């Protein structure tokens, strides 16, 4: 599988075996997550205005995944209206790992994104990746170039001046942050 070799790690350490397994289970086949993922459809709207979409998952909705973006009309006039996207959230059985996958099910988006940020709350990112094209039918995911985006402890986001406006998928695998009892 290509995903582990293309990993981005904001913390500089190796992605744990568990996180890699969870990534494969959720990111590549969202319907076969370790725990049943929650998948919600939403509209990505052009117009240059910043929009956000978020979902919660885990016991007591302890994790949140937020997708914030701005986009303009795209290359295909029929698709220049809003696009249907999906967000899938899943947790490991012990609720210590979270996956958040945001993507356009039809593959490539026709919108031009001026900015994007996918962030997690309640967890720290162990793996994050952004793609210009999402897998569809016989085609594979096409990752953004490393210089086009950055991964921090809590977010995967565009790099101003380097991001080339193409986005179709974001994947995050995160581990629960320690909380004081």
Short mmCIF file of C-alpha atoms in Angstrom, two decimals:
data_model
loop_
_atom_site.label_atom_id
_atom_site.label_comp_id
_atom_site.label_asym_id
_atom_site.label_seq_id
_atom_site.Cartn_x
_atom_site.Cartn_y
_atom_site.Cartn_z
CA UNK A 1 0.00 0.00 0.00
CA UNK A 2 1.29 3.47 -0.84
CA UNK A 3 -0.24 5.35 2.11
CA UNK A 4 2.40 4.57 4.78
CA UNK A 5 5.26 5.59 2.44
CA UNK A 6 3.57 8.94 1.79
CA UNK A 7 2.89 9.70 5.41
CA UNK A 8 3.29 13.14 6.85
CA UNK A 9 3.94 13.42 10.52
CA UNK A 10 3.81 16.78 12.21
CA UNK A 11 5.52 15.41 15.34
CA UNK A 12 8.57 13.99 13.55
CA UNK A 13 8.19 10.49 15.07
CA UNK A 14 7.12 7.29 13.37
CA UNK A 15 3.46 6.54 12.89
CA UNK A 16 2.55 3.69 15.20
CA UNK A 17 1.56 0.36 13.71
CA UNK A 18 -1.94 0.81 15.11
CA UNK A 19 -2.39 4.19 13.47
CA UNK A 20 -1.18 2.79 10.16
CA UNK A 21 -3.62 -0.12 10.43
CA UNK A 22 -6.44 2.24 11.29
CA UNK A 23 -5.48 4.47 8.36
CA UNK A 24 -5.72 1.58 5.93
CA UNK A 25 -9.01 0.39 7.46
CA UNK A 26 -10.71 3.77 7.35
CA UNK A 27 -9.06 5.91 4.71
CA UNK A 28 -8.88 3.33 1.96
CA UNK A 29 -12.12 1.54 2.77
CA UNK A 30 -14.29 3.85 4.89
CA UNK A 31 -17.05 1.22 5.24
CA UNK A 32 -14.71 -1.22 7.02
CA UNK A 33 -13.38 0.80 9.96
CA UNK A 34 -12.42 -0.75 13.26
CA UNK A 35 -15.60 0.73 14.73
CA UNK A 36 -18.52 1.56 12.47
CA UNK A 37 -17.67 4.97 11.03
CA UNK A 38 -20.17 7.76 10.81
CA UNK A 39 -20.39 9.13 7.27
CA UNK A 40 -22.22 12.36 6.61
CA UNK A 41 -22.76 14.08 3.26
CA UNK A 42 -22.38 17.85 2.99
CA UNK A 43 -22.17 20.50 0.27
CA UNK A 44 -18.95 22.30 -0.60
CA UNK A 45 -19.99 25.72 -1.87
CA UNK A 46 -18.05 28.02 -4.20
CA UNK A 47 -18.15 31.80 -3.96
CA UNK A 48 -14.91 32.62 -2.16
CA UNK A 49 -16.57 32.78 1.27
CA UNK A 50 -15.13 30.74 4.15
CA UNK A 51 -17.39 27.83 5.13
CA UNK A 52 -17.06 25.16 7.83
CA UNK A 53 -18.49 21.72 8.39
CA UNK A 54 -17.94 19.65 11.54
CA UNK A 55 -18.93 16.34 13.08
CA UNK A 56 -18.40 14.73 16.48
CA UNK A 57 -17.62 11.10 17.28
CA UNK A 58 -16.62 8.92 20.21
CA UNK A 59 -18.13 8.45 23.65
CA UNK A 60 -19.75 11.71 24.67
CA UNK A 61 -18.76 13.15 21.28
CA UNK A 62 -15.23 13.59 22.67
CA UNK A 63 -13.66 14.12 19.23
CA UNK A 64 -14.53 16.72 16.62
CA UNK A 65 -13.36 16.96 13.03
CA UNK A 66 -13.76 20.38 11.38
CA UNK A 67 -13.32 21.15 7.68
CA UNK A 68 -12.93 24.86 6.90
CA UNK A 69 -12.46 26.06 3.32
CA UNK A 70 -13.05 28.71 0.71
CA UNK A 71 -13.47 27.84 -2.98
CA UNK A 72 -14.33 29.39 -6.32
CA UNK A 73 -16.29 28.02 -9.28
CA UNK A 74 -14.45 25.32 -11.13
CA UNK A 75 -13.37 24.02 -14.49
CA UNK A 76 -16.60 22.20 -15.33
CA UNK A 77 -19.54 24.58 -15.65
CA UNK A 78 -22.01 21.83 -14.75
CA UNK A 79 -19.99 21.23 -11.57
CA UNK A 80 -19.37 24.92 -10.77
CA UNK A 81 -22.29 24.87 -8.37
CA UNK A 82 -21.95 23.24 -4.98
CA UNK A 83 -20.41 19.77 -4.85
CA UNK A 84 -21.45 16.80 -2.74
CA UNK A 85 -18.65 15.77 -0.34
CA UNK A 86 -18.54 13.36 2.60
CA UNK A 87 -16.93 13.26 6.02
CA UNK A 88 -16.32 9.90 7.67
CA UNK A 89 -15.36 9.64 11.32
CA UNK A 90 -14.40 6.47 13.15
CA UNK A 91 -12.68 5.48 16.35
CA UNK A 92 -10.69 2.45 17.41
CA UNK A 93 -12.49 0.02 19.71
CA UNK A 94 -10.69 1.48 22.73
CA UNK A 95 -11.59 5.03 21.53
CA UNK A 96 -7.92 6.09 21.68
CA UNK A 97 -7.55 6.69 17.92
CA UNK A 98 -9.71 8.76 15.61
CA UNK A 99 -9.85 8.83 11.84
CA UNK A 100 -11.36 11.67 9.87
CA UNK A 101 -11.63 11.37 6.10
CA UNK A 102 -13.08 14.22 4.03
CA UNK A 103 -13.52 13.61 0.34
CA UNK A 104 -15.47 14.03 -2.86
CA UNK A 105 -16.89 10.58 -3.67
CA UNK A 106 -16.87 11.30 -7.43
CA UNK A 107 -13.07 11.68 -7.39
CA UNK A 108 -11.68 14.98 -8.62
CA UNK A 109 -13.24 18.24 -7.48
CA UNK A 110 -13.91 20.86 -10.13
CA UNK A 111 -13.72 23.70 -7.62
CA UNK A 112 -10.65 25.86 -7.05
CA UNK A 113 -9.87 25.97 -3.34
CA UNK A 114 -8.29 29.20 -2.12
CA UNK A 115 -7.77 27.71 1.33
CA UNK A 116 -8.47 24.61 3.41
CA UNK A 117 -7.97 23.32 6.91
CA UNK A 118 -9.04 20.01 8.45
CA UNK A 119 -8.62 20.01 12.19
CA UNK A 120 -9.29 17.65 15.05
CA UNK A 121 -10.26 18.52 18.59
CA UNK A 122 -9.67 16.14 21.49
CA UNK A 123 -6.80 14.36 19.72
CA UNK A 124 -3.34 14.96 18.23
CA UNK A 125 -2.57 14.10 14.62
CA UNK A 126 -0.24 11.17 14.01
CA UNK A 127 -0.83 11.05 10.23
CA UNK A 128 -2.24 13.61 7.84
CA UNK A 129 -2.43 13.70 4.06
CA UNK A 130 -4.11 15.87 1.43
CA UNK A 131 -4.96 14.78 -2.11
CA UNK A 132 -5.67 16.67 -5.32
CA UNK A 133 -7.65 13.70 -6.62
CA UNK A 134 -9.60 11.08 -4.66
CA UNK A 135 -9.73 7.45 -5.79
CA UNK A 136 -12.70 6.82 -8.07
CA UNK A 137 -13.49 3.72 -10.10
CA UNK A 138 -10.10 2.50 -11.42
CA UNK A 139 -8.15 5.62 -10.56
CA UNK A 140 -6.01 6.06 -7.44
CA UNK A 141 -5.62 8.90 -4.95
CA UNK A 142 -3.18 11.59 -6.10
CA UNK A 143 -1.47 13.29 -3.14
CA UNK A 144 -0.64 16.97 -3.03
CA UNK A 145 3.05 17.81 -3.16
CA UNK A 146 4.59 18.11 0.31
CA UNK A 147 5.19 21.83 -0.15
CA UNK A 148 1.47 22.50 -0.83
CA UNK A 149 0.24 21.63 2.68
CA UNK A 150 1.36 21.27 6.26
CA UNK A 151 0.51 18.95 9.13
CA UNK A 152 0.55 20.15 12.74
CA UNK A 153 -0.56 18.45 15.95
CA UNK A 154 -4.16 19.46 15.31
CA UNK A 155 -4.59 20.34 11.62
CA UNK A 156 -3.83 19.61 7.98
CA UNK A 157 -3.94 22.87 6.03
CA UNK A 158 -2.89 24.60 2.82
CA UNK A 159 0.37 26.49 2.59
CA UNK A 160 -0.35 30.00 1.28
CA UNK A 161 1.53 30.70 -1.94
CA UNK A 162 2.38 27.02 -2.53
CA UNK A 163 -1.07 25.35 -2.63
CA UNK A 164 -2.22 24.95 -6.26
CA UNK A 165 -5.98 25.13 -5.52
CA UNK A 166 -6.76 21.44 -6.19
CA UNK A 167 -8.28 19.43 -3.33
CA UNK A 168 -10.42 16.31 -3.37
CA UNK A 169 -9.57 14.40 -0.17
CA UNK A 170 -8.08 14.83 3.30
CA UNK A 171 -7.14 12.03 5.71
CA UNK A 172 -6.30 12.37 9.40
CA UNK A 173 -5.41 9.69 11.94
CA UNK A 174 -5.11 11.07 15.47
CA UNK A 175 -4.53 9.78 18.97
CA UNK A 176 -6.48 10.88 22.02
CA UNK A 177 -4.89 13.66 24.03
CA UNK A 178 -4.32 12.94 27.67
CA UNK A 179 -6.91 14.49 29.87
CA UNK A 180 -6.60 15.12 33.58
CA UNK A 181 -9.03 13.25 35.77
#
